XYZ file of C-alpha atoms in Angstrom:
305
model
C 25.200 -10.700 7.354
C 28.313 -10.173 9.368
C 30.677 -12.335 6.584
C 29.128 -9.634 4.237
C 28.920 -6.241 5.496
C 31.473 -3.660 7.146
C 29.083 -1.496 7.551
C 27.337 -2.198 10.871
C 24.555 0.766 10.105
C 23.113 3.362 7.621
C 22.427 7.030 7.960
C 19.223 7.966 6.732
C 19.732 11.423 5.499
C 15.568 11.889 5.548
C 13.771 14.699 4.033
C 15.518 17.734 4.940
C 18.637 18.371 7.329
C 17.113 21.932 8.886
C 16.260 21.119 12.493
C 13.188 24.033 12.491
C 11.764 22.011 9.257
C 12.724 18.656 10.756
C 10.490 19.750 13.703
C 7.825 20.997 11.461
C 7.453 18.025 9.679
C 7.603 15.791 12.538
C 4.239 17.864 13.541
C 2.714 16.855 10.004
C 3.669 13.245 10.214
C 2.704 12.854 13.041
C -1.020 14.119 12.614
C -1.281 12.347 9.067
C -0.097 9.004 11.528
C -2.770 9.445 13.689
C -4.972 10.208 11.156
C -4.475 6.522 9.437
C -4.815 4.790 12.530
C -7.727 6.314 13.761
C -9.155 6.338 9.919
C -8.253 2.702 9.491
C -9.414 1.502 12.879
C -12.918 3.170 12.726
C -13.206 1.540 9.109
C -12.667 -1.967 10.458
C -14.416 -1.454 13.134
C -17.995 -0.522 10.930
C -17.405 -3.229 8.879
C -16.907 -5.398 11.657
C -19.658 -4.689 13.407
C -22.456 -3.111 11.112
C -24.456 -5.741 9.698
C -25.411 -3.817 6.839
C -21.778 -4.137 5.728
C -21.773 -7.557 5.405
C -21.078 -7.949 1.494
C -17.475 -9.308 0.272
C -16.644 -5.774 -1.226
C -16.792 -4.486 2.631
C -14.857 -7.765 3.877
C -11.868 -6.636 1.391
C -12.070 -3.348 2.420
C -12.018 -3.533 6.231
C -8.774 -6.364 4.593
C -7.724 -3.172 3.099
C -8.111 -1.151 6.187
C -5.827 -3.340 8.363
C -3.395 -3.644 5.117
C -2.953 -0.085 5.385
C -2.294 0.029 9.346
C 0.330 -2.440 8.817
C 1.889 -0.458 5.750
C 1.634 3.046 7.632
C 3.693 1.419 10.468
C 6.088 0.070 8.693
C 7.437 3.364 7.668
C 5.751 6.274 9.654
C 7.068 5.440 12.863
C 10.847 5.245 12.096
C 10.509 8.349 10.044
C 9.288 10.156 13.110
C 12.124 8.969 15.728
C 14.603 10.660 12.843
C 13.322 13.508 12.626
C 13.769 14.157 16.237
C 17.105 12.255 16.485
C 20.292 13.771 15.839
C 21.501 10.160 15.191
C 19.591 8.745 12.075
C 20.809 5.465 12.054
C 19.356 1.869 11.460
C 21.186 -1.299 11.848
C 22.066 -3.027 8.085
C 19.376 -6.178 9.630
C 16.881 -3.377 10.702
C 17.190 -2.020 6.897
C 16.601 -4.915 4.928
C 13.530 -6.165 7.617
C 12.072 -2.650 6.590
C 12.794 -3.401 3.054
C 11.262 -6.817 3.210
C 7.995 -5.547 5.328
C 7.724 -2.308 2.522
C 7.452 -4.812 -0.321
C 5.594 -7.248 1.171
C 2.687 -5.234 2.617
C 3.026 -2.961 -0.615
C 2.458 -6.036 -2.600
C -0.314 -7.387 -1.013
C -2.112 -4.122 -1.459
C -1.609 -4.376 -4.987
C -2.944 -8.122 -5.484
C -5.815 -6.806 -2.612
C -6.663 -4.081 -5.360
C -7.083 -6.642 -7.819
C -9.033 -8.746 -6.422
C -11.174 -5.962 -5.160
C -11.547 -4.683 -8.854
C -12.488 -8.568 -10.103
C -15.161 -8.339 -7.224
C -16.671 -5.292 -8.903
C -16.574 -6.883 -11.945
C -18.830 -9.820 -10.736
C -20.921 -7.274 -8.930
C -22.172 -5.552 -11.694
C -21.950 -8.121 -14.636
C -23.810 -10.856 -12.346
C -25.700 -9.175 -9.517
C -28.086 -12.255 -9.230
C -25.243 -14.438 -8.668
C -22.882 -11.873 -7.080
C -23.091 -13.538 -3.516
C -23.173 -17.312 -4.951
C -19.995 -16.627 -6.990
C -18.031 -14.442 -4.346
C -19.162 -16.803 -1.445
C -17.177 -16.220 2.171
C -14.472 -19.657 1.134
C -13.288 -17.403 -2.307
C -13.197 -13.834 -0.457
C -11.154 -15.768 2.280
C -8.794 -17.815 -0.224
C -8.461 -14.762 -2.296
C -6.593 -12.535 1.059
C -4.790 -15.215 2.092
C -3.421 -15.557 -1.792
C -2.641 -12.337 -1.957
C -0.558 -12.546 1.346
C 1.082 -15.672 0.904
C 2.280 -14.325 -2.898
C 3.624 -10.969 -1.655
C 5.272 -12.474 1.058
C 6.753 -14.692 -1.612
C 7.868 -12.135 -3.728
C 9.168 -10.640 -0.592
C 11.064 -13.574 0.301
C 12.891 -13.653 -2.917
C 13.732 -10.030 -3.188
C 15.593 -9.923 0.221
C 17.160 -13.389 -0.325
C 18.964 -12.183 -3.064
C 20.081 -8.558 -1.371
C 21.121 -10.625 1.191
C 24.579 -11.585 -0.750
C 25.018 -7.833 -1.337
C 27.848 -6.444 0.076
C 28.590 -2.952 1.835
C 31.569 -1.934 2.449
C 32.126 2.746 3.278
C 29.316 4.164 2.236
C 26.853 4.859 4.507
C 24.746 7.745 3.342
C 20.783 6.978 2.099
C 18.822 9.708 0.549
C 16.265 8.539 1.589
C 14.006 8.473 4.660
C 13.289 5.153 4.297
C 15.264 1.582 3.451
C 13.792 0.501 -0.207
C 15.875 -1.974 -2.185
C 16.474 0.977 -4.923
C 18.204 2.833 -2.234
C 20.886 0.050 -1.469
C 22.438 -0.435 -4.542
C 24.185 2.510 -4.833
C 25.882 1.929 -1.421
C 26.925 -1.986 -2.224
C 30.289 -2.159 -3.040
C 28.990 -5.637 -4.751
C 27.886 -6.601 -8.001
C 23.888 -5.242 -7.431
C 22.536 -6.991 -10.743
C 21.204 -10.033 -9.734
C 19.324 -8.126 -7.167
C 18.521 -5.538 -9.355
C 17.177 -8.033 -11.994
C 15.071 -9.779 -9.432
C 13.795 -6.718 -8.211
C 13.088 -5.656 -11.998
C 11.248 -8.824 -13.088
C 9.387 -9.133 -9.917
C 8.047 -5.693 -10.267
C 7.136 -6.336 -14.037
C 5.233 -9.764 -13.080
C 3.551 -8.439 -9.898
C 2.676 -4.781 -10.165
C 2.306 -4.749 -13.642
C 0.841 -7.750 -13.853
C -1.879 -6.970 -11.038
C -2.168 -3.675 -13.026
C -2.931 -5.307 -16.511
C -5.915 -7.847 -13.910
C -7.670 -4.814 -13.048
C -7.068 -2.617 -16.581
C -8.971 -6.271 -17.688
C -11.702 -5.763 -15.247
C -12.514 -2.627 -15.613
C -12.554 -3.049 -19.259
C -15.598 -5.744 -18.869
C -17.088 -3.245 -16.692
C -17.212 -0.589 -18.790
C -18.551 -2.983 -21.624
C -21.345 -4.271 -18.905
C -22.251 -0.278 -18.092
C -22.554 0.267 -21.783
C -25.258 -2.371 -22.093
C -27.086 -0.804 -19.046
C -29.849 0.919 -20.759
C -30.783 3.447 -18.076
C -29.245 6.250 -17.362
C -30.091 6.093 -13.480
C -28.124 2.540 -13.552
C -25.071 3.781 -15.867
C -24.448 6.303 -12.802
C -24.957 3.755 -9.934
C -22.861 1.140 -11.674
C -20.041 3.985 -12.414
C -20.781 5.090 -8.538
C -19.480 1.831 -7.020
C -16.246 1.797 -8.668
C -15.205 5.299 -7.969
C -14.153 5.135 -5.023
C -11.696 1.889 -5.880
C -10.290 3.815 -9.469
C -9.255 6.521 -6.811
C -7.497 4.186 -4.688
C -5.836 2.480 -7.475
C -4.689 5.815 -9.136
C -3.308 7.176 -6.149
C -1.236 3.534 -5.395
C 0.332 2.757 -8.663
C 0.376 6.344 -9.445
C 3.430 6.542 -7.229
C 4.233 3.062 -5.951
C 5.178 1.402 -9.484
C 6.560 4.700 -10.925
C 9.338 4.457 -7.937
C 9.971 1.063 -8.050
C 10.961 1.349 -11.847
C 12.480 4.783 -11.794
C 16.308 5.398 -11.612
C 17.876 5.943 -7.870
C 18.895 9.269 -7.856
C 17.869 10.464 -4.231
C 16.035 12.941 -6.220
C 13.159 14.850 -4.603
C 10.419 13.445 -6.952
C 11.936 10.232 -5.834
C 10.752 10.865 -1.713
C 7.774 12.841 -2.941
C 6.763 9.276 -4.824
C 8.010 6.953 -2.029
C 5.687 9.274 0.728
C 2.511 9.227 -1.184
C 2.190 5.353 -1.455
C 3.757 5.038 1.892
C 2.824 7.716 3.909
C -0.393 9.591 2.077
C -2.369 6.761 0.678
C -2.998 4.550 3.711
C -4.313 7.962 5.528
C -6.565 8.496 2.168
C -7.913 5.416 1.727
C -10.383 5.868 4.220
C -11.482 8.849 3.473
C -11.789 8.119 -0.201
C -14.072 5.166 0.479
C -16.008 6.695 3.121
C -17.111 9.855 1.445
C -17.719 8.686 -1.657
C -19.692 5.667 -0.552
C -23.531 6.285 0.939
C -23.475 2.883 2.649
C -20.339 3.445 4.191
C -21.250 7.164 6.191
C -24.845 5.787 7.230
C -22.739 2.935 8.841
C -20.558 5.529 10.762
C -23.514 7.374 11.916
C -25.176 4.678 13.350
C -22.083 3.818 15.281
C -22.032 7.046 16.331
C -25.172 7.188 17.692
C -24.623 4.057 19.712
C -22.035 5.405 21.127
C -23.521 8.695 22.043
């Protein structure tokens, strides 16, 4: 890095530069951090220990839990220490390791929403065979794959913004390092990077996208077939909760990856939901809108006191 960049450091401009709103939304941040953790934790902790939990959907979504802990931190706790600092800089190396942890954990939440939808699929088109076909060796090889290929992707991003260059500018509108951010600052020719960036975006979000647009597809076709109405809505019931999560995750996530930097405010307003909002919804989502999920929590509760 240092045969490449002048720049020893960026300024991340943040969300706003008005100290009485930076210390307001240090406040909210703050409580929506604590909310994750303590969401996430108590979620992986019922499916840990509740044996009524013990089916693969609850194994990938106590993996889901601990993706989003990992995600939230990423970001969150940065973000906080500017908000109080008067000096919001990170080192270039600290910038591109937040760039490479953003996409990696990012994209391992996308395949883990893939493979969560593919799990519904075989829960409700084959419920006789659902624990024969999505035995503990699959659910297992299917997390890891999903790590190992995000990390790739990763890998390959920050390799090639590795040979950017940057030279005076400083400045990122941002409040966060994301590899859209850094091009406008690189004195360097960004499209190679940019490319990369585009095509893996295309082949991994999109393409984990189109996986579960395919699943949910033979869903619906399996519901259809259900003849009673009581098992239309329980079928419909036990994907709810995942359609939320995936609306709320590529409803921001992929529309900022493939949007134009601007530094516009949509732009943060995207960038916080799938990095700040969605890991502290997550929990909730699945939690209140599954039955299984709350008995679990009261009987933990009740253990407890």
């Amino acid at each position: 890095m240092g045969n490449h960049s002048v720049v020893p450091e960026f300024i991340l401009l943040g969300l706003s530069g008005d100290t009485q709103i930076q210390v307001l939304l240090f406040v909210l941040f703050l409580v929506i951090y604590l909310l994750t953790m303590v969401g996430n934790l108590v979620m992986l902790l019922v499916v840990r220990i509740d044996s009524h939990l013990c089916t693969p959907m609850y194994f990938f979504l106590g993996q889901l839990s601990f993706l989003d802990l990992c995600h939230s931190s990423v970001t969150v706790p940065k973000l906080l220490e500017n908000l109080l600092s008067e000096k919001k800089t990170i080192s270039v190396e600290g910038c591109l390791a937040q760039v490479f942890f953003v996409f990696a954990t990012g994209g391992t939440e996308s395949c883990l929403l893939a493979v969560m939808a593919y799990d519904r699929y075989i829960a409700i088109s084959s419920p006789l065979l659902y624990g024969q076909v999505m035995n503990r060796q699959l659910c297992v090889g299917l997390v890891w794959g999903s790590w190992g290929v995000a990390f790739l992707d990763a890998f390959i991003n920050i390799l090639v913004a590795l040979d950017l260059d940057f030279c005076e500018a400083q400045n990122i509108h941002h409040f966060i390092c994301e590899l859209p951010s850094l091009y406008p600052l690189s004195c360097s020719d960004v499209s190679t990077s940019y490319t990369t960036l585009l095509c893996s975006s295309l082949l991994h979000f999109i393409g984990n996208f189109l996986l579960i647009c395919f699943s949910y597809i033979r869903i619906l076709l399996t519901i259809l077939g259900i003849s009673s109405t009581s098992g239309r809505s329980k079928a419909f019931s036990t994907c709810s909760s995942h359609l939320t999560a995936v609306t709320f995750f590529y409803g921001s996530g992929l529309l900022r990856y493939l949007m134009p930097n601007s530094g516009s405010t949509q732009e943060l307003i995207f960038s916080l939901q799938y990095t700040v909002i969605t890991p502290m919804l997550n929990p909730l989502i699945y939690s209140l809108k599954n039955q299984e999920v709350k008995a679990a929590v009261r009987r933990m509760l009740r253990k407890c006191f």
